[in-house]
PDB file of C-alpha atoms and ligand atoms in Angstrom:
ATOM      1  CA  MET A   1     -10.204 -25.901  20.008  1.00  0.00           C
ATOM      2  CA  SER A   2     -12.536 -28.890  20.307  1.00  0.00           C
ATOM      3  CA  ASN A   3     -13.676 -31.031  17.391  1.00  0.00           C
ATOM      4  CA  TYR A   4     -17.236 -29.976  18.024  1.00  0.00           C
ATOM      5  CA  GLU A   5     -16.401 -26.345  17.293  1.00  0.00           C
ATOM      6  CA  ASP A   6     -14.491 -27.384  14.196  1.00  0.00           C
ATOM      7  CA  ARG A   7     -17.510 -29.201  12.757  1.00  0.00           C
ATOM      8  CA  ASP A   8     -19.626 -26.101  13.236  1.00  0.00           C
ATOM      9  CA  LYS A   9     -17.342 -23.830  11.300  1.00  0.00           C
ATOM     10  CA  CYS A  10     -17.626 -23.338   7.560  1.00  0.00           C
ATOM     11  CA  HIS A  11     -14.459 -24.779   6.076  1.00  0.00           C
ATOM     12  CA  PHE A  12     -14.623 -22.520   3.016  1.00  0.00           C
ATOM     13  CA  TYR A  13     -15.187 -19.319   4.954  1.00  0.00           C
ATOM     14  CA  TYR A  14     -12.191 -19.940   7.208  1.00  0.00           C
ATOM     15  CA  LYS A  15      -9.790 -21.360   4.623  1.00  0.00           C
ATOM     16  CA  ILE A  16     -10.715 -19.370   1.505  1.00  0.00           C
ATOM     17  CA  GLY A  17     -12.275 -16.303   3.104  1.00  0.00           C
ATOM     18  CA  ALA A  18     -15.503 -16.653   1.134  1.00  0.00           C
ATOM     19  CA  CYS A  19     -18.173 -19.323   0.778  1.00  0.00           C
ATOM     20  CA  ARG A  20     -20.744 -19.653  -1.984  1.00  0.00           C
ATOM     21  CA  HIS A  21     -23.634 -19.681   0.515  1.00  0.00           C
ATOM     22  CA  GLY A  22     -22.656 -16.300   1.943  1.00  0.00           C
ATOM     23  CA  ASP A  23     -24.703 -15.225   4.973  1.00  0.00           C
ATOM     24  CA  ARG A  24     -27.196 -18.040   4.351  1.00  0.00           C
ATOM     25  CA  CYS A  25     -24.604 -20.744   5.024  1.00  0.00           C
ATOM     26  CA  SER A  26     -25.773 -23.348   7.550  1.00  0.00           C
ATOM     27  CA  LYS A  27     -22.298 -23.371   9.133  1.00  0.00           C
ATOM     28  CA  LYS A  28     -20.691 -20.626  11.125  1.00  0.00           C
ATOM     29  CA  HIS A  29     -19.013 -17.630   9.523  1.00  0.00           C
ATOM     30  CA  ILE A  30     -17.557 -15.536  12.319  1.00  0.00           C
ATOM     31  CA  ARG A  31     -15.626 -12.479  11.163  1.00  0.00           C
ATOM     32  CA  PRO A  32     -12.280 -11.964  12.857  1.00  0.00           C
ATOM     33  CA  SER A  33     -12.183  -8.816  14.998  1.00  0.00           C
ATOM     34  CA  ILE A  34      -8.605  -8.229  13.850  1.00  0.00           C
ATOM     35  CA  SER A  35      -6.330  -9.937  11.321  1.00  0.00           C
ATOM     36  CA  PRO A  36      -3.224  -9.179   9.261  1.00  0.00           C
ATOM     37  CA  THR A  37      -5.255 -10.030   6.133  1.00  0.00           C
ATOM     38  CA  LEU A  38      -7.810  -7.851   4.374  1.00  0.00           C
ATOM     39  CA  LEU A  39     -10.291  -9.043   1.792  1.00  0.00           C
ATOM     40  CA  VAL A  40     -11.681  -6.652  -0.794  1.00  0.00           C
ATOM     41  CA  PRO A  41     -14.486  -8.672  -2.408  1.00  0.00           C
ATOM     42  CA  ASN A  42     -15.054  -8.420  -6.177  1.00  0.00           C
ATOM     43  CA  MET A  43     -12.542  -5.599  -6.600  1.00  0.00           C
ATOM     44  CA  TYR A  44     -10.941  -6.512  -9.935  1.00  0.00           C
ATOM     45  CA  TRP A  45     -13.088  -6.446 -13.043  1.00  0.00           C
ATOM     46  CA  LYS A  46     -11.454  -8.058 -16.051  1.00  0.00           C
ATOM     47  CA  PRO A  47     -11.808  -6.046 -19.245  1.00  0.00           C
ATOM     48  CA  SER A  48     -13.798  -7.762 -21.961  1.00  0.00           C
ATOM     49  CA  SER A  49     -11.076  -8.735 -24.375  1.00  0.00           C
ATOM     50  CA  ASP A  50      -9.803 -11.972 -25.871  1.00  0.00           C
ATOM     51  CA  ASP A  51      -6.328 -10.619 -26.315  1.00  0.00           C
ATOM     52  CA  SER A  52      -4.068 -12.123 -23.663  1.00  0.00           C
ATOM     53  CA  GLN A  53      -1.578  -9.256 -23.893  1.00  0.00           C
ATOM     54  CA  THR A  54      -4.308  -6.649 -23.268  1.00  0.00           C
ATOM     55  CA  LEU A  55      -5.601  -8.672 -20.316  1.00  0.00           C
ATOM     56  CA  GLN A  56      -2.144  -9.054 -18.781  1.00  0.00           C
ATOM     57  CA  THR A  57      -1.319  -5.344 -19.221  1.00  0.00           C
ATOM     58  CA  ASP A  58      -4.576  -4.305 -17.587  1.00  0.00           C
ATOM     59  CA  PHE A  59      -4.053  -6.731 -14.717  1.00  0.00           C
ATOM     60  CA  ASP A  60      -0.436  -5.680 -14.156  1.00  0.00           C
ATOM     61  CA  ALA A  61      -1.519  -2.026 -13.899  1.00  0.00           C
ATOM     62  CA  PHE A  62      -4.256  -2.934 -11.418  1.00  0.00           C
ATOM     63  CA  PHE A  63      -1.909  -5.089  -9.357  1.00  0.00           C
ATOM     64  CA  GLU A  64       0.735  -2.393  -9.188  1.00  0.00           C
ATOM     65  CA  ASP A  65      -1.789   0.273  -8.242  1.00  0.00           C
ATOM     66  CA  VAL A  66      -3.336  -1.674  -5.364  1.00  0.00           C
ATOM     67  CA  TYR A  67      -0.030  -3.111  -4.129  1.00  0.00           C
ATOM     68  CA  MET A  68       1.602   0.346  -3.902  1.00  0.00           C
ATOM     69  CA  GLU A  69      -1.424   1.814  -2.186  1.00  0.00           C
ATOM     70  CA  ALA A  70      -1.560  -0.996   0.384  1.00  0.00           C
ATOM     71  CA  ALA A  71       2.194  -0.960   1.023  1.00  0.00           C
ATOM     72  CA  ARG A  72       1.936   2.661   2.183  1.00  0.00           C
ATOM     73  CA  PHE A  73       0.399   1.327   5.409  1.00  0.00           C
ATOM     74  CA  GLY A  74       3.083  -1.209   6.243  1.00  0.00           C
ATOM     75  CA  GLU A  75       4.927  -4.275   5.044  1.00  0.00           C
ATOM     76  CA  LEU A  76       2.766  -6.155   2.580  1.00  0.00           C
ATOM     77  CA  GLN A  77       3.611  -9.855   2.561  1.00  0.00           C
ATOM     78  CA  ALA A  78       1.171 -11.065  -0.051  1.00  0.00           C
ATOM     79  CA  MET A  79      -1.355  -9.803  -2.538  1.00  0.00           C
ATOM     80  CA  VAL A  80      -3.599 -12.418  -4.108  1.00  0.00           C
ATOM     81  CA  VAL A  81      -6.265 -11.785  -6.749  1.00  0.00           C
ATOM     82  CA  CYS A  82      -8.825 -14.421  -7.751  1.00  0.00           C
ATOM     83  CA  GLU A  83     -10.029 -14.923 -11.293  1.00  0.00           C
ATOM     84  CA  ASN A  84     -12.801 -17.394 -10.496  1.00  0.00           C
ATOM     85  CA  LYS A  85     -16.078 -16.512 -12.222  1.00  0.00           C
ATOM     86  CA  ASN A  86     -18.398 -17.415  -9.329  1.00  0.00           C
ATOM     87  CA  ASP A  87     -19.843 -14.409  -7.504  1.00  0.00           C
ATOM     88  CA  HIS A  88     -18.262 -14.955  -4.097  1.00  0.00           C
ATOM     89  CA  LEU A  89     -14.686 -15.171  -5.458  1.00  0.00           C
ATOM     90  CA  ASN A  90     -14.732 -13.194  -8.700  1.00  0.00           C
ATOM     91  CA  GLY A  91     -12.063 -10.466  -8.552  1.00  0.00           C
ATOM     92  CA  ASN A  92     -11.465 -10.887  -4.803  1.00  0.00           C
ATOM     93  CA  VAL A  93      -8.300  -9.198  -3.585  1.00  0.00           C
ATOM     94  CA  TYR A  94      -6.506 -10.430  -0.450  1.00  0.00           C
ATOM     95  CA  LEU A  95      -3.871  -8.237   1.148  1.00  0.00           C
ATOM     96  CA  LYS A  96      -1.756  -9.810   3.840  1.00  0.00           C
ATOM     97  CA  PHE A  97       0.308  -7.470   5.988  1.00  0.00           C
ATOM     98  CA  ALA A  98       3.102  -8.394   8.372  1.00  0.00           C
ATOM     99  CA  LEU A  99       1.298  -6.642  11.226  1.00  0.00           C
ATOM    100  CA  PRO A 100      -2.423  -6.565  12.081  1.00  0.00           C
ATOM    101  CA  LYS A 101      -2.161  -2.877  13.026  1.00  0.00           C
ATOM    102  CA  ASP A 102      -1.069  -2.029   9.491  1.00  0.00           C
ATOM    103  CA  ALA A 103      -4.010  -4.010   8.091  1.00  0.00           C
ATOM    104  CA  GLN A 104      -6.254  -2.020  10.408  1.00  0.00           C
ATOM    105  CA  ALA A 105      -4.880   1.318   9.165  1.00  0.00           C
ATOM    106  CA  ALA A 106      -5.311   0.226   5.538  1.00  0.00           C
ATOM    107  CA  LYS A 107      -8.857  -0.990   6.222  1.00  0.00           C
ATOM    108  CA  ASP A 108      -9.883   2.270   7.893  1.00  0.00           C
ATOM    109  CA  SER A 109      -8.552   4.244   4.950  1.00  0.00           C
ATOM    110  CA  PHE A 110      -9.875   2.006   2.144  1.00  0.00           C
ATOM    111  CA  ASN A 111     -13.361   1.969   3.600  1.00  0.00           C
ATOM    112  CA  THR A 112     -13.669   5.726   3.159  1.00  0.00           C
ATOM    113  CA  ARG A 113     -12.578   5.678  -0.488  1.00  0.00           C
ATOM    114  CA  TRP A 114     -13.765   4.910  -3.975  1.00  0.00           C
ATOM    115  CA  TYR A 115     -12.234   2.743  -6.660  1.00  0.00           C
ATOM    116  CA  ASN A 116     -13.400   2.539 -10.257  1.00  0.00           C
ATOM    117  CA  GLU A 117     -16.484   4.618  -9.479  1.00  0.00           C
ATOM    118  CA  ARG A 118     -17.593   2.300  -6.699  1.00  0.00           C
ATOM    119  CA  PRO A 119     -17.139   2.713  -2.942  1.00  0.00           C
ATOM    120  CA  LEU A 120     -14.331   0.474  -1.723  1.00  0.00           C
ATOM    121  CA  TYR A 121     -15.319  -2.068   0.861  1.00  0.00           C
ATOM    122  CA  CYS A 122     -12.929  -4.321   2.730  1.00  0.00           C
ATOM    123  CA  GLU A 123     -13.078  -6.596   5.740  1.00  0.00           C
ATOM    124  CA  TYR A 124     -10.738  -8.728   7.815  1.00  0.00           C
ATOM    125  CA  SER A 125     -10.218 -12.260   6.572  1.00  0.00           C
ATOM    126  CA  HIS A 126      -9.157 -15.414   8.403  1.00  0.00           C
ATOM    127  CA  VAL A 127      -6.916 -16.427   5.494  1.00  0.00           C
ATOM    128  CA  THR A 128      -3.267 -16.136   6.432  1.00  0.00           C
ATOM    129  CA  ASP A 129      -1.919 -19.221   4.669  1.00  0.00           C
ATOM    130  CA  PHE A 130      -2.680 -19.086   0.970  1.00  0.00           C
ATOM    131  CA  ARG A 131      -1.210 -22.518   0.306  1.00  0.00           C
ATOM    132  CA  GLU A 132      -4.354 -24.097   1.695  1.00  0.00           C
ATOM    133  CA  ALA A 133      -6.676 -21.759  -0.179  1.00  0.00           C
ATOM    134  CA  VAL A 134      -5.207 -21.788  -3.660  1.00  0.00           C
ATOM    135  CA  CYS A 135      -6.303 -24.305  -6.320  1.00  0.00           C
ATOM    136  CA  ARG A 136      -3.027 -25.862  -7.416  1.00  0.00           C
ATOM    137  CA  LYS A 137      -4.641 -27.485 -10.413  1.00  0.00           C
ATOM    138  CA  HIS A 138      -5.562 -24.076 -11.784  1.00  0.00           C
ATOM    139  CA  ASP A 139      -1.881 -23.141 -11.767  1.00  0.00           C
ATOM    140  CA  MET A 140      -1.276 -26.144 -13.991  1.00  0.00           C
ATOM    141  CA  GLN A 141      -4.328 -25.262 -16.106  1.00  0.00           C
ATOM    142  CA  SER A 142      -5.977 -28.537 -15.221  1.00  0.00           C
ATOM    143  CA  CYS A 143      -8.779 -27.664 -12.782  1.00  0.00           C
ATOM    144  CA  GLU A 144     -11.725 -29.855 -13.740  1.00  0.00           C
ATOM    145  CA  ARG A 145     -14.087 -27.657 -11.690  1.00  0.00           C
ATOM    146  CA  GLY A 146     -13.385 -24.767 -14.068  1.00  0.00           C
ATOM    147  CA  ASP A 147     -14.306 -21.139 -13.361  1.00  0.00           C
ATOM    148  CA  GLU A 148     -16.838 -22.151 -10.700  1.00  0.00           C
ATOM    149  CA  CYS A 149     -14.199 -23.814  -8.509  1.00  0.00           C
ATOM    150  CA  ASN A 150     -14.501 -22.905  -4.813  1.00  0.00           C
ATOM    151  CA  PHE A 151     -10.741 -22.680  -4.242  1.00  0.00           C
ATOM    152  CA  MET A 152      -8.767 -19.603  -5.281  1.00  0.00           C
ATOM    153  CA  HIS A 153      -7.866 -19.434  -8.956  1.00  0.00           C
ATOM    154  CA  VAL A 154      -5.041 -16.940  -8.684  1.00  0.00           C
ATOM    155  CA  GLN A 155      -4.390 -14.435 -11.426  1.00  0.00           C
ATOM    156  CA  ARG A 156      -0.648 -13.755 -11.503  1.00  0.00           C
ATOM    157  CA  PRO A 157       1.056 -10.486 -12.384  1.00  0.00           C
ATOM    158  CA  SER A 158       3.997 -10.585 -14.790  1.00  0.00           C
ATOM    159  CA  PRO A 159       7.012 -11.849 -12.782  1.00  0.00           C
ATOM    160  CA  ARG A 160       8.906  -8.616 -13.475  1.00  0.00           C
ATOM    161  CA  ILE A 161       6.117  -6.496 -11.939  1.00  0.00           C
ATOM    162  CA  LEU A 162       6.140  -8.480  -8.723  1.00  0.00           C
ATOM    163  CA  THR A 163       9.936  -8.312  -8.400  1.00  0.00           C
ATOM    164  CA  ASP A 164       9.883  -4.535  -8.989  1.00  0.00           C
ATOM    165  CA  LEU A 165       7.159  -4.001  -6.400  1.00  0.00           C
ATOM    166  CA  GLU A 166       8.928  -6.093  -3.785  1.00  0.00           C
ATOM    167  CA  ARG A 167      12.154  -4.182  -4.379  1.00  0.00           C
ATOM    168  CA  ALA A 168      10.378  -0.807  -4.234  1.00  0.00           C
ATOM    169  CA  GLN A 169       8.740  -1.786  -0.968  1.00  0.00           C
ATOM    170  CA  TRP A 170      12.024  -2.895   0.519  1.00  0.00           C
ATOM    171  CA  ARG A 171      13.790   0.318  -0.547  1.00  0.00           C
ATOM    172  CA  GLU A 172      10.991   2.435   0.882  1.00  0.00           C
ATOM    173  CA  ARG A 173      11.154   0.592   4.228  1.00  0.00           C
ATOM    174  CA  SER A 174      14.926   0.812   4.554  1.00  0.00           C
ATOM    175  CA  SER A 175      14.981   4.524   3.678  1.00  0.00           C
ATOM    176  CA  LYS A 176      12.499   5.134   6.495  1.00  0.00           C
ATOM    177  CA  GLY A 177      14.645   3.041   8.819  1.00  0.00           C
ATOM    178  CA  LYS A 178      11.782   0.633   9.565  1.00  0.00           C
TER     179      LYS A 178
HETATM  180 ZN1  LIG B   1     -20.162 -21.191   4.533  1.00  0.00          ZN
HETATM  181 ZN1  LIG B   2      -9.836 -25.012  -9.197  1.00  0.00          ZN
END
């Protein structure tokens, strides 16, 4: 790829999967025609509560629900949910599969369904390496850009939930002989 093409491309769209200018961006946003990663924009809505336990319980239930549903289509390698407050990242869910064909099957199914009384919509995303997309300062609670930051502020499930889900997925795969 030449440098010229690189300059034309929107850094945020390719690295984070979403850019605050959306379709009006002056740089190029070209959707991938296939990818192992799906993006479901604005899928998670935080309940209005100040109680951190209530918020974590609600999020864990959501995470488990979506993870299990996605893993039915194939090996899920990562599920990332953003808690940024800006419109283009708020509640975004990224699902990275091992194989693009499994992402395709999940996409075809999700796009015919509803979630939380809204039609589900998902698209392929260029993001395959979350290390470059995630705001590390947010993980240390020191992001000076706050909720409007343009890098992913990742909302984490309880560690136990993630371990259980990964184990369940592994058991399911090995019982099917995949
Ligand atoms: Zn852009
Ligand atoms: Zn940040």
